[in-house]
Amino acid sequence: MREKLIERGLLLVALSAVATIFIIAYFIFREGVPLVAKVGVWDFIASAQWAPGKGRFGILPMIVGSLEVTVLAVIIGATLGLSCAMFLAEFAPRWSVRVLKPMIELLAGIPSVVYGFIGVVVLVPMIRRAFGGPGFSVLASAIILGIMTLPTVIAISLDALHAVPPLYKEGSLALGATRWQTLYRVQLPAARSGIIAAFILGMGRAIGETMAVIMVAGNALTLPTSLLQPVRTLTANIALEMGYASGDHQAALFATGMVLFIIIAILNTIALAVTRPRT
Amino acid sequence: MPTPLRYFVALACAALLSLLGCSRGSKNALTVAGSTSVEPFAELLAEHYMAIHPGSEISVQGGGSSAGIRACQNRICAIGMSSRELHDAETSLVEIPIALDAIALIVNARNPVRKLTLVQARDVFAGRIRNWQELGGPDQRITPITREEGSGTRASFDEKVMVAGMPRGRDGKAEPAALAPDALVQNSNGSVREIVASDPAAISYISSGLVDERVAAVVLDGVAPTETAIRSGKYPVVRRFLFLTNGEATGAAREFINYVLSDSGQKALAEEGLTRVR
């Protein structure tokens, strides 16, 4: 009886998490869909004119901006993160792993507003001096986001590398391959699906990040054509304007959230498909 | 209903009830809600007022001018705050101007350009003037920074600066010039000032009470945003901070408004950088 009670209780609590996602999706879509229907799907996602006060709702610059910043951030995060994971998994002496791993985990605990603040005070003026332009740019956002994705990318790809059966490594070494050859030709391919999942989860983190991006992106409404131009992401659009929005403007922000939701759902589906063990 | 489910429902109901009970609060509290620009000043005044009148309770909430106006219309709060003028549909409310706030155009302290005409300012923000050289400054691209769509400061700026020299429509009102799409957007006076203080090429606008030595306020059409110029109406970009009531204020609301309009209330506002209305 007691057993059953606990079991049912846990089930309910577990279901509540799933229910939350459905409730959130329901409310976002309920608010957003009517506006998109009114404006037209095509005009909403393919027009570059955003002026809610004048009834123009085009979020193309934000979609492009979000993707551009995210892809760049993942490239930065993947390069640095995977190298770091490879080092930690194979080459780092035992003591340095004990020091480095907690430090990387600490990186995940720094609030995003702090990253943004460092971006504004250090990174943005640096970019302004080095390359010209306002400094608030795609580049600044991508660098900040790239650093923010590091803990995710490192932790998950490290797990993936550790999950490779030691037999593979031993076999390769026994055949006379060097450690680098073994890592590069045997362990990395074996951990491939886990590493790709790490990149995709890092991408999810990057696309959803808001505060730090608002602070360094400049939030202009143009389609960014160069790395040094300011950019506005989907999340920034919602956070910037929600304070004052009402009526259609508010609905348009919900619709922006809807697009974001769909993009993230697609990313997660890809992550699931990639990580599913091949049968 | 199976037993465990019943437990959960009972628990959930209890939690809900206790939440409702807490949020109701004291009955004598006076609620002031609305504009985030007016909010810090109203908070300050409320603190002063509660210090002089022990036992009184005033709670000040933000939410934006439009939210404040709606809350006042629906009698959710006793006093609404607005940093913009009322629209035609909102004029049923009683408006009590409590202070004037000038919006200063600011540039970096190192920028030699200190004088602009309204039309030049409009052209800078509309993206028609793109280099400081055209304004007598160094050969450097201008970085205009604006506030987010919906901001009261941005609305006043649009109404007063972006309409300068624009053709008037049939109703006598001019349509504001469109903002340059590549203008940076920041969502607070603070971050705007921070950027202008660090970027020599930047120009933006903030509440004049917040101008400090790291940025310079531009002389607009020959007038600097000084107190006399603001009060006489010579400085072109001034907005009113309004308290709103639904019908004539009575009781606690009346007393608080009287305090705000009194000499000590007005002095407190002036010390914070606003301009007195009395």
Coordinates of C-alpha atoms in Angstrom, one line a residue:
Chain A
M1 CA 0.0 0.0 0.0
R2 CA 2.7 2.4 1.1
E3 CA 4.8 1.4 -1.9
K4 CA 1.9 2.0 -4.3
L5 CA 1.3 5.5 -2.7
I6 CA 4.9 6.6 -3.2
E7 CA 4.9 5.2 -6.7
R8 CA 1.7 7.1 -7.7
G9 CA 3.0 10.3 -6.0
L10 CA 6.2 10.2 -8.0
L11 CA 4.3 9.6 -11.2
L12 CA 2.2 12.6 -10.5
V13 CA 5.2 14.8 -9.8
A14 CA 6.9 13.5 -12.9
L15 CA 3.9 14.2 -15.0
S16 CA 3.6 17.7 -13.6
A17 CA 6.9 18.5 -15.4
V18 CA 5.6 17.3 -18.7
A19 CA 2.3 19.1 -18.1
T20 CA 4.3 22.3 -17.6
I21 CA 5.7 22.1 -21.1
F22 CA 2.3 21.6 -22.5
I23 CA 0.8 24.4 -20.6
I24 CA 3.6 26.8 -21.7
A25 CA 3.2 25.7 -25.3
Y26 CA -0.5 26.1 -25.1
F27 CA -0.4 29.6 -23.8
I28 CA 2.4 30.8 -26.2
F29 CA 0.5 29.4 -29.1
R30 CA -2.9 30.7 -28.0
E31 CA -1.5 34.2 -27.8
G32 CA 0.7 34.0 -30.8
V33 CA -1.2 32.1 -33.4
P34 CA -4.0 34.7 -33.9
L35 CA -1.5 37.5 -34.6
V36 CA 0.5 35.4 -37.1
A37 CA -2.8 34.5 -38.8
K38 CA -3.7 38.2 -39.0
V39 CA -0.3 39.3 -40.3
G40 CA 0.3 36.3 -42.4
V41 CA 2.9 33.6 -41.8
W42 CA 5.1 34.7 -44.6
D43 CA 5.0 38.4 -43.7
F44 CA 5.7 37.5 -40.1
I45 CA 8.8 35.4 -40.7
A46 CA 10.1 36.9 -44.0
S47 CA 9.6 40.7 -43.6
A48 CA 12.4 42.8 -42.1
Q49 CA 10.1 45.6 -40.9
W50 CA 9.5 45.5 -37.1
A51 CA 7.5 48.6 -35.9
P52 CA 4.8 47.3 -33.6
G53 CA 3.5 50.8 -33.1
K54 CA 2.8 51.1 -36.8
G55 CA 1.4 47.6 -37.1
R56 CA 4.5 46.1 -38.8
F57 CA 5.5 42.8 -37.5
G58 CA 8.4 41.2 -39.4
I59 CA 10.9 39.2 -37.4
L60 CA 13.3 38.1 -40.2
P61 CA 16.2 40.1 -38.9
M62 CA 15.8 38.5 -35.5
I63 CA 15.5 35.0 -36.9
V64 CA 18.7 35.5 -39.0
G65 CA 20.4 37.2 -36.1
S66 CA 19.6 34.5 -33.7
L67 CA 20.8 31.7 -36.0
E68 CA 23.9 33.6 -37.1
V69 CA 25.0 34.3 -33.5
T70 CA 24.1 30.8 -32.4
V71 CA 26.0 29.1 -35.2
L72 CA 29.1 31.2 -34.6
A73 CA 28.9 30.7 -30.8
V74 CA 28.7 26.9 -31.3
I75 CA 31.7 27.0 -33.6
I76 CA 33.7 28.8 -30.9
G77 CA 32.3 26.7 -28.1
A78 CA 32.8 23.4 -30.1
T79 CA 36.4 24.2 -31.0
L80 CA 37.4 25.2 -27.5
G81 CA 35.2 22.8 -25.7
L82 CA 36.0 19.7 -27.6
S83 CA 39.8 20.4 -27.4
C84 CA 39.4 20.9 -23.7
A85 CA 37.4 17.7 -23.3
M86 CA 40.0 15.8 -25.4
F87 CA 42.8 17.1 -23.3
L88 CA 41.0 16.3 -20.0
A89 CA 40.1 12.8 -21.2
E90 CA 43.5 11.7 -22.5
F91 CA 46.4 14.0 -21.9
A92 CA 45.8 15.8 -18.7
P93 CA 47.7 14.6 -15.6
R94 CA 45.4 13.3 -12.9
W95 CA 46.0 16.3 -10.6
S96 CA 45.2 18.9 -13.3
V97 CA 41.8 17.2 -14.0
R98 CA 41.0 17.5 -10.3
V99 CA 41.6 21.3 -10.6
L100 CA 40.3 21.9 -14.0
K101 CA 36.9 20.1 -13.9
P102 CA 35.5 22.0 -11.0
M103 CA 36.7 25.3 -12.5
I104 CA 34.9 24.5 -15.7
E105 CA 31.8 23.6 -13.8
L106 CA 32.1 26.9 -12.0
L107 CA 31.9 28.6 -15.4
A108 CA 28.3 27.3 -15.7
G109 CA 27.4 28.9 -12.3
I110 CA 28.3 32.5 -13.3
P111 CA 25.1 34.4 -13.9
S112 CA 24.6 35.5 -17.4
V113 CA 24.3 39.1 -16.5
V114 CA 27.9 39.0 -15.3
Y115 CA 29.0 37.6 -18.7
G116 CA 27.1 40.5 -20.3
F117 CA 28.6 43.0 -18.0
I118 CA 32.1 41.8 -18.8
G119 CA 31.2 41.8 -22.4
V120 CA 30.1 45.5 -22.3
V121 CA 33.1 46.7 -20.2
V122 CA 35.9 44.6 -21.8
L123 CA 34.9 42.9 -25.0
V124 CA 32.9 45.5 -26.8
P125 CA 35.4 48.4 -26.4
M126 CA 38.1 45.9 -27.5
I127 CA 36.2 45.1 -30.7
R128 CA 35.5 48.8 -31.3
R129 CA 39.2 49.7 -31.0
A130 CA 40.4 46.7 -33.1
F131 CA 37.9 46.6 -35.9
G132 CA 35.9 49.9 -35.7
G133 CA 32.1 50.1 -35.7
P134 CA 30.1 50.3 -32.6
G135 CA 31.6 47.2 -31.0
F136 CA 28.1 45.9 -30.1
S137 CA 28.0 43.2 -32.7
V138 CA 27.4 39.7 -33.9
L139 CA 31.0 39.0 -33.0
A140 CA 30.7 40.2 -29.4
S141 CA 27.6 38.2 -28.9
A142 CA 29.0 35.0 -30.4
I143 CA 32.2 35.2 -28.3
I144 CA 30.2 35.7 -25.1
L145 CA 27.8 33.0 -26.0
G146 CA 30.6 30.7 -27.1
I147 CA 32.2 31.0 -23.7
M148 CA 28.8 30.4 -22.0
T149 CA 28.3 27.1 -23.9
L150 CA 31.7 25.8 -22.9
P151 CA 30.6 24.0 -19.7
T152 CA 27.8 22.2 -21.5
V153 CA 30.0 21.2 -24.4
I154 CA 32.9 20.1 -22.2
A155 CA 30.9 18.1 -19.7
I156 CA 28.9 16.2 -22.2
S157 CA 31.7 15.4 -24.7
L158 CA 33.9 14.4 -21.8
D159 CA 31.2 11.9 -20.7
A160 CA 31.0 10.7 -24.3
L161 CA 34.7 10.1 -24.4
H162 CA 34.7 8.3 -21.1
A163 CA 31.9 6.1 -22.3
V164 CA 34.0 4.6 -25.1
P165 CA 34.9 1.1 -24.0
P166 CA 38.6 1.0 -22.8
L167 CA 39.1 -2.1 -25.0
Y168 CA 39.0 0.1 -28.1
K169 CA 41.8 2.2 -26.8
E170 CA 43.9 -0.7 -25.5
G171 CA 43.5 -2.5 -28.8
S172 CA 44.6 0.5 -30.8
L173 CA 47.6 1.1 -28.6
A174 CA 48.5 -2.6 -28.8
L175 CA 48.6 -2.3 -32.5
G176 CA 51.3 0.4 -32.2
A177 CA 49.2 3.6 -32.7
T178 CA 50.2 6.7 -30.7
R179 CA 47.9 8.2 -28.1
W180 CA 47.0 11.0 -30.5
Q181 CA 46.2 8.6 -33.3
T182 CA 44.1 6.5 -31.0
L183 CA 42.2 9.5 -29.8
Y184 CA 41.7 10.9 -33.2
R185 CA 41.0 7.7 -35.2
V186 CA 39.4 5.5 -32.6
Q187 CA 38.0 7.2 -29.6
L188 CA 36.5 10.4 -31.3
P189 CA 34.6 8.4 -33.9
A190 CA 33.3 6.0 -31.2
A191 CA 32.1 9.0 -29.1
R192 CA 30.7 10.8 -32.2
S193 CA 27.0 10.7 -31.3
G194 CA 27.6 12.0 -27.8
I195 CA 29.9 14.8 -29.0
I196 CA 27.3 15.9 -31.6
A197 CA 24.7 15.9 -28.8
A198 CA 27.0 18.1 -26.8
F199 CA 27.2 20.6 -29.6
I200 CA 23.4 20.6 -30.1
L201 CA 22.7 21.1 -26.4
G202 CA 25.3 23.9 -26.4
M203 CA 23.4 25.4 -29.4
G204 CA 20.1 25.2 -27.4
R205 CA 21.8 27.0 -24.5
A206 CA 23.1 29.7 -26.9
I207 CA 19.9 30.3 -28.7
G208 CA 17.9 30.7 -25.5
E209 CA 20.3 33.0 -23.7
T210 CA 18.9 36.5 -23.3
M211 CA 20.4 38.8 -20.8
A212 CA 24.1 38.6 -21.8
V213 CA 23.1 39.0 -25.5
I214 CA 20.9 42.0 -24.9
M215 CA 23.8 43.7 -23.2
V216 CA 26.4 43.1 -26.0
A217 CA 24.4 42.7 -29.2
G218 CA 23.3 46.3 -29.8
N219 CA 19.8 45.1 -30.6
A220 CA 19.4 47.0 -33.8
L221 CA 16.7 46.0 -36.3
T222 CA 18.8 45.5 -39.4
L223 CA 19.7 42.2 -41.1
P224 CA 23.3 41.7 -40.0
T225 CA 25.5 41.4 -43.0
S226 CA 28.8 41.6 -41.3
L227 CA 30.2 40.3 -38.0
L228 CA 30.7 43.8 -36.8
Q229 CA 27.1 44.9 -37.2
P230 CA 24.7 45.1 -34.3
V231 CA 22.1 42.3 -34.1
R232 CA 18.9 41.6 -32.3
T233 CA 18.1 38.0 -31.3
L234 CA 14.6 36.5 -30.8
T235 CA 15.0 36.3 -27.1
A236 CA 16.3 39.9 -26.9
N237 CA 13.3 41.1 -28.8
I238 CA 10.9 39.6 -26.3
A239 CA 12.8 40.8 -23.2
L240 CA 13.4 44.3 -24.5
E241 CA 9.8 45.1 -25.4
M242 CA 7.6 43.1 -23.1
G243 CA 7.6 45.7 -20.4
Y244 CA 5.4 48.1 -22.4
A245 CA 3.7 45.8 -24.8
S246 CA 0.0 45.5 -25.0
G247 CA -2.6 44.3 -27.6
D248 CA -1.1 43.2 -30.9
H249 CA 2.4 44.2 -29.8
Q250 CA 2.2 41.7 -26.9
A251 CA 0.7 39.1 -29.2
A252 CA 3.6 39.6 -31.6
L253 CA 6.1 39.0 -28.8
F254 CA 4.3 35.8 -27.9
A255 CA 4.5 34.9 -31.6
T256 CA 8.2 35.6 -31.4
G257 CA 8.4 33.1 -28.5
M258 CA 6.5 30.6 -30.6
V259 CA 9.1 30.8 -33.4
L260 CA 11.8 30.3 -30.8
F261 CA 9.9 27.4 -29.3
I262 CA 9.7 25.7 -32.7
I263 CA 13.4 26.3 -33.4
I264 CA 14.4 24.8 -30.1
A265 CA 12.0 21.8 -30.5
I266 CA 13.6 21.1 -33.9
L267 CA 17.1 21.3 -32.4
N268 CA 16.1 18.9 -29.6
T269 CA 14.6 16.5 -32.1
I270 CA 17.8 16.5 -34.0
A271 CA 19.7 15.9 -30.8
L272 CA 17.5 12.9 -29.9
A273 CA 17.8 11.4 -33.4
V274 CA 21.6 11.7 -33.4
T275 CA 22.1 10.3 -29.9
R276 CA 19.7 7.3 -30.3
P277 CA 21.9 4.2 -30.3
R278 CA 22.0 2.7 -33.8
T279 CA 20.4 -0.8 -33.9
Chain B
M1 CA -10.9 9.4 -6.7
P2 CA -8.0 7.1 -5.6
T3 CA -6.6 8.1 -2.2
P4 CA -3.2 9.5 -3.2
L5 CA -4.8 11.8 -5.7
R6 CA -7.1 13.1 -3.0
Y7 CA -4.1 13.9 -0.8
F8 CA -2.5 15.9 -3.7
V9 CA -5.7 17.8 -4.5
A10 CA -6.1 18.7 -0.8
L11 CA -2.5 19.8 -0.6
A12 CA -2.8 21.9 -3.8
C13 CA -5.9 23.6 -2.5
A14 CA -4.3 24.4 0.8
A15 CA -1.3 25.9 -1.0
L16 CA -3.5 28.0 -3.2
L17 CA -5.6 29.3 -0.4
S18 CA -2.6 30.4 1.7
L19 CA -1.2 32.2 -1.4
L20 CA -4.4 34.1 -1.9
G21 CA -4.5 35.0 1.8
C22 CA -1.0 36.5 1.7
S23 CA -1.4 38.6 -1.4
R24 CA -4.4 40.6 -0.1
G25 CA -2.3 42.7 2.3
S26 CA -3.4 45.6 4.4
K27 CA -6.6 47.4 3.6
N28 CA -5.4 50.9 4.3
A29 CA -2.5 50.7 1.8
L30 CA -2.5 53.3 -0.9
T31 CA -1.4 51.8 -4.2
V32 CA 0.5 53.9 -6.8
A33 CA 1.3 52.2 -10.1
G34 CA 2.5 52.9 -13.6
S35 CA 5.5 54.5 -15.4
T36 CA 8.9 53.1 -14.6
S37 CA 10.3 56.5 -15.2
V38 CA 8.2 58.0 -12.5
E39 CA 8.5 55.0 -10.2
P40 CA 11.8 55.8 -8.4
F41 CA 10.7 59.3 -7.7
A42 CA 7.3 58.2 -6.4
E43 CA 9.0 55.7 -4.2
L44 CA 11.2 58.4 -2.7
L45 CA 8.2 60.6 -2.1
A46 CA 6.3 57.7 -0.5
E47 CA 9.2 57.0 1.9
H48 CA 9.3 60.7 2.9
Y49 CA 5.5 60.8 3.3
M50 CA 5.4 57.6 5.4
A51 CA 8.2 59.0 7.6
I52 CA 6.1 62.1 8.4
H53 CA 2.8 60.2 8.7
P54 CA 3.4 57.1 10.8
G55 CA 0.8 54.4 10.2
S56 CA 0.2 55.3 6.6
E57 CA 1.2 52.8 4.0
I58 CA 1.9 53.5 0.3
S59 CA 3.0 50.8 -2.1
V60 CA 4.6 51.9 -5.4
Q61 CA 4.7 49.6 -8.4
G62 CA 6.1 49.9 -11.9
G63 CA 4.7 48.3 -15.0
G64 CA 4.8 51.1 -17.5
S65 CA 2.7 54.2 -18.2
S66 CA 0.0 52.3 -20.2
A67 CA -0.3 49.7 -17.5
G68 CA -0.7 52.5 -14.9
I69 CA -3.3 54.2 -16.9
R70 CA -5.3 51.0 -17.3
A71 CA -5.0 50.1 -13.7
C72 CA -6.3 53.6 -12.7
Q73 CA -9.2 53.3 -15.1
N74 CA -10.1 49.9 -13.6
R75 CA -9.7 51.3 -10.1
I76 CA -7.0 48.7 -9.4
C77 CA -4.8 51.4 -8.0
A78 CA -5.7 54.7 -6.4
I79 CA -3.1 56.7 -8.2
G80 CA -1.7 56.0 -11.7
M81 CA 1.7 57.2 -12.9
S82 CA 2.4 58.2 -16.5
S83 CA 5.4 59.7 -18.2
R84 CA 3.5 60.3 -21.4
E85 CA 0.5 62.4 -22.2
L86 CA -2.9 60.7 -22.2
H87 CA -4.4 59.5 -25.4
D88 CA -7.8 60.7 -26.5
A89 CA -9.5 57.5 -25.1
E90 CA -7.9 58.0 -21.7
T91 CA -8.9 61.6 -21.0
S92 CA -11.6 60.6 -18.5
L93 CA -8.9 60.4 -15.8
V94 CA -7.9 63.4 -13.8
E95 CA -4.3 64.4 -14.5
I96 CA -2.1 66.0 -11.9
P97 CA 1.3 67.1 -13.2
I98 CA 3.9 66.5 -10.5
A99 CA 7.1 67.5 -12.2
L100 CA 8.7 68.2 -15.5
D101 CA 11.4 66.0 -17.0
A102 CA 13.6 67.3 -19.8
I103 CA 15.1 64.7 -22.1
A104 CA 18.7 65.6 -22.8
L105 CA 20.6 64.6 -26.0
I106 CA 23.9 63.3 -24.8
V107 CA 27.3 62.7 -26.4
N108 CA 30.6 61.5 -25.1
A109 CA 32.5 63.9 -23.0
R110 CA 35.3 63.9 -25.5
N111 CA 33.0 64.8 -28.4
P112 CA 33.6 68.4 -29.6
V113 CA 30.1 68.7 -31.1
R114 CA 27.9 70.3 -28.4
K115 CA 25.3 72.2 -30.4
L116 CA 22.6 70.7 -32.7
T117 CA 19.4 72.0 -34.2
L118 CA 16.3 69.8 -33.8
V119 CA 16.4 69.0 -37.5
Q120 CA 20.0 67.9 -37.3
A121 CA 19.1 65.7 -34.3
R122 CA 16.3 64.2 -36.3
D123 CA 18.5 63.5 -39.2
V124 CA 21.1 61.8 -37.0
F125 CA 18.6 59.4 -35.6
A126 CA 16.9 58.9 -38.9
G127 CA 20.2 57.9 -40.4
R128 CA 20.4 60.8 -42.9
I129 CA 23.5 62.3 -41.2
R130 CA 26.0 59.5 -40.6
N131 CA 29.3 61.1 -39.9
W132 CA 30.3 63.5 -37.1
Q133 CA 32.2 65.6 -39.8
E134 CA 28.9 66.8 -41.1
L135 CA 28.2 68.3 -37.7
G136 CA 31.6 69.9 -37.3
G137 CA 33.2 67.0 -35.4
P138 CA 35.9 64.5 -36.3
D139 CA 35.7 62.2 -39.3
Q140 CA 33.9 59.4 -37.5
R141 CA 30.8 57.4 -38.1
I142 CA 27.9 58.3 -35.8
T143 CA 26.5 55.6 -33.5
P144 CA 23.0 56.6 -32.6
I145 CA 21.5 54.7 -29.7
T146 CA 17.7 54.7 -29.1
R147 CA 15.4 53.2 -26.5
E148 CA 13.1 50.2 -27.1
E149 CA 9.8 50.4 -28.8
G150 CA 7.1 51.3 -26.2
S151 CA 9.4 53.2 -23.9
G152 CA 7.9 56.5 -22.6
T153 CA 11.2 58.3 -23.1
R154 CA 11.3 57.0 -26.7
A155 CA 7.7 58.2 -27.2
S156 CA 8.5 61.7 -26.0
F157 CA 11.6 61.8 -28.1
D158 CA 9.6 60.7 -31.2
E159 CA 7.0 63.3 -30.5
K160 CA 9.3 66.2 -29.9
V161 CA 12.5 65.5 -32.0
M162 CA 11.6 63.1 -34.7
V163 CA 8.7 65.3 -36.0
A164 CA 11.0 68.3 -36.4
G165 CA 10.6 69.8 -39.8
M166 CA 8.4 66.9 -41.0
P167 CA 5.4 67.7 -43.2
R168 CA 2.1 68.1 -41.3
G169 CA -0.9 66.0 -42.0
R170 CA -4.5 67.2 -42.3
D171 CA -5.0 67.0 -38.5
G172 CA -2.0 69.4 -38.0
K173 CA 0.1 66.6 -36.6
A174 CA 3.4 65.6 -38.2
E175 CA 4.3 62.0 -38.6
P176 CA 7.7 61.3 -36.8
A177 CA 10.6 60.4 -39.1
A178 CA 11.4 56.7 -39.2
L179 CA 14.3 55.7 -37.0
A180 CA 17.5 54.4 -38.7
P181 CA 17.1 50.6 -38.6
D182 CA 20.8 50.1 -37.6
A183 CA 20.5 52.4 -34.6
L184 CA 21.5 50.5 -31.4
V185 CA 18.6 49.8 -29.0
Q186 CA 19.1 49.7 -25.2
N187 CA 16.4 49.3 -22.6
S188 CA 17.3 51.6 -19.8
N189 CA 18.6 55.1 -19.2
G190 CA 21.5 53.5 -17.3
S191 CA 22.8 51.4 -20.1
V192 CA 22.4 54.2 -22.6
R193 CA 24.5 56.5 -20.5
E194 CA 27.1 53.8 -19.9
I195 CA 27.6 53.3 -23.7
V196 CA 27.7 57.0 -24.5
A197 CA 30.3 57.4 -21.7
S198 CA 32.5 54.8 -23.3
D199 CA 32.0 55.3 -27.0
P200 CA 33.2 58.6 -28.5
A201 CA 31.1 58.2 -31.5
A202 CA 27.8 57.6 -29.7
I203 CA 24.8 59.9 -29.3
S204 CA 21.6 59.1 -27.4
Y205 CA 19.0 60.7 -25.1
I206 CA 18.2 60.2 -21.4
S207 CA 16.3 61.9 -18.7
S208 CA 18.2 65.2 -18.0
G209 CA 18.3 64.5 -14.2
L210 CA 20.6 61.5 -15.0
V211 CA 23.2 63.5 -17.0
D212 CA 26.6 63.3 -15.2
E213 CA 30.1 64.4 -16.0
R214 CA 31.0 61.5 -18.2
V215 CA 28.6 62.6 -20.8
A216 CA 27.7 66.0 -22.2
A217 CA 24.2 67.4 -22.8
V218 CA 23.8 68.9 -26.2
V219 CA 22.5 72.5 -26.7
L220 CA 19.3 72.0 -28.8
D221 CA 18.3 74.9 -31.1
G222 CA 20.4 77.2 -29.0
V223 CA 18.9 76.2 -25.6
A224 CA 20.6 74.1 -23.0
P225 CA 18.4 71.9 -20.7
T226 CA 18.7 74.2 -17.6
E227 CA 15.9 74.6 -15.1
T228 CA 14.8 78.0 -16.3
A229 CA 14.8 76.9 -19.9
I230 CA 12.8 73.8 -19.0
R231 CA 10.2 75.7 -16.9
S232 CA 9.7 78.5 -19.4
G233 CA 9.2 75.9 -22.1
K234 CA 12.1 77.2 -24.2
Y235 CA 13.9 73.8 -24.1
P236 CA 12.2 71.8 -26.8
V237 CA 12.2 68.3 -25.4
V238 CA 10.3 68.3 -22.1
R239 CA 7.6 65.9 -20.8
R240 CA 5.3 66.0 -17.9
F241 CA 5.3 63.4 -15.1
L242 CA 1.7 62.8 -14.2
F243 CA -0.3 61.4 -11.3
L244 CA -3.7 60.1 -12.4
T245 CA -6.8 59.5 -10.5
N246 CA -10.2 58.1 -11.5
G247 CA -12.4 61.0 -10.4
E248 CA -11.3 63.6 -7.8
A249 CA -8.9 62.1 -5.3
T250 CA -10.2 61.6 -1.8
G251 CA -8.8 60.5 1.6
A252 CA -5.3 59.0 1.6
A253 CA -4.8 59.6 -2.1
R254 CA -5.7 63.3 -1.8
E255 CA -3.3 63.7 1.2
F256 CA -0.4 62.1 -0.6
I257 CA -1.0 64.2 -3.7
N258 CA -1.1 67.3 -1.6
Y259 CA 2.2 66.3 -0.1
V260 CA 3.8 65.7 -3.5
L261 CA 2.7 69.2 -4.7
S262 CA 3.7 70.8 -1.4
D263 CA 7.0 72.8 -1.2
S264 CA 8.9 69.9 0.5
G265 CA 7.6 67.3 -2.0
Q266 CA 8.6 69.5 -4.9
K267 CA 12.0 70.2 -3.3
A268 CA 12.6 66.5 -3.0
L269 CA 11.9 66.0 -6.7
A270 CA 14.1 69.0 -7.7
E271 CA 17.0 67.5 -5.7
E272 CA 16.6 64.3 -7.7
G273 CA 17.1 66.2 -11.0
L274 CA 13.5 66.9 -12.0
T275 CA 12.0 70.3 -12.5
R276 CA 9.3 71.6 -10.2
V277 CA 5.8 72.4 -11.4
R278 CA 5.1 74.7 -8.4

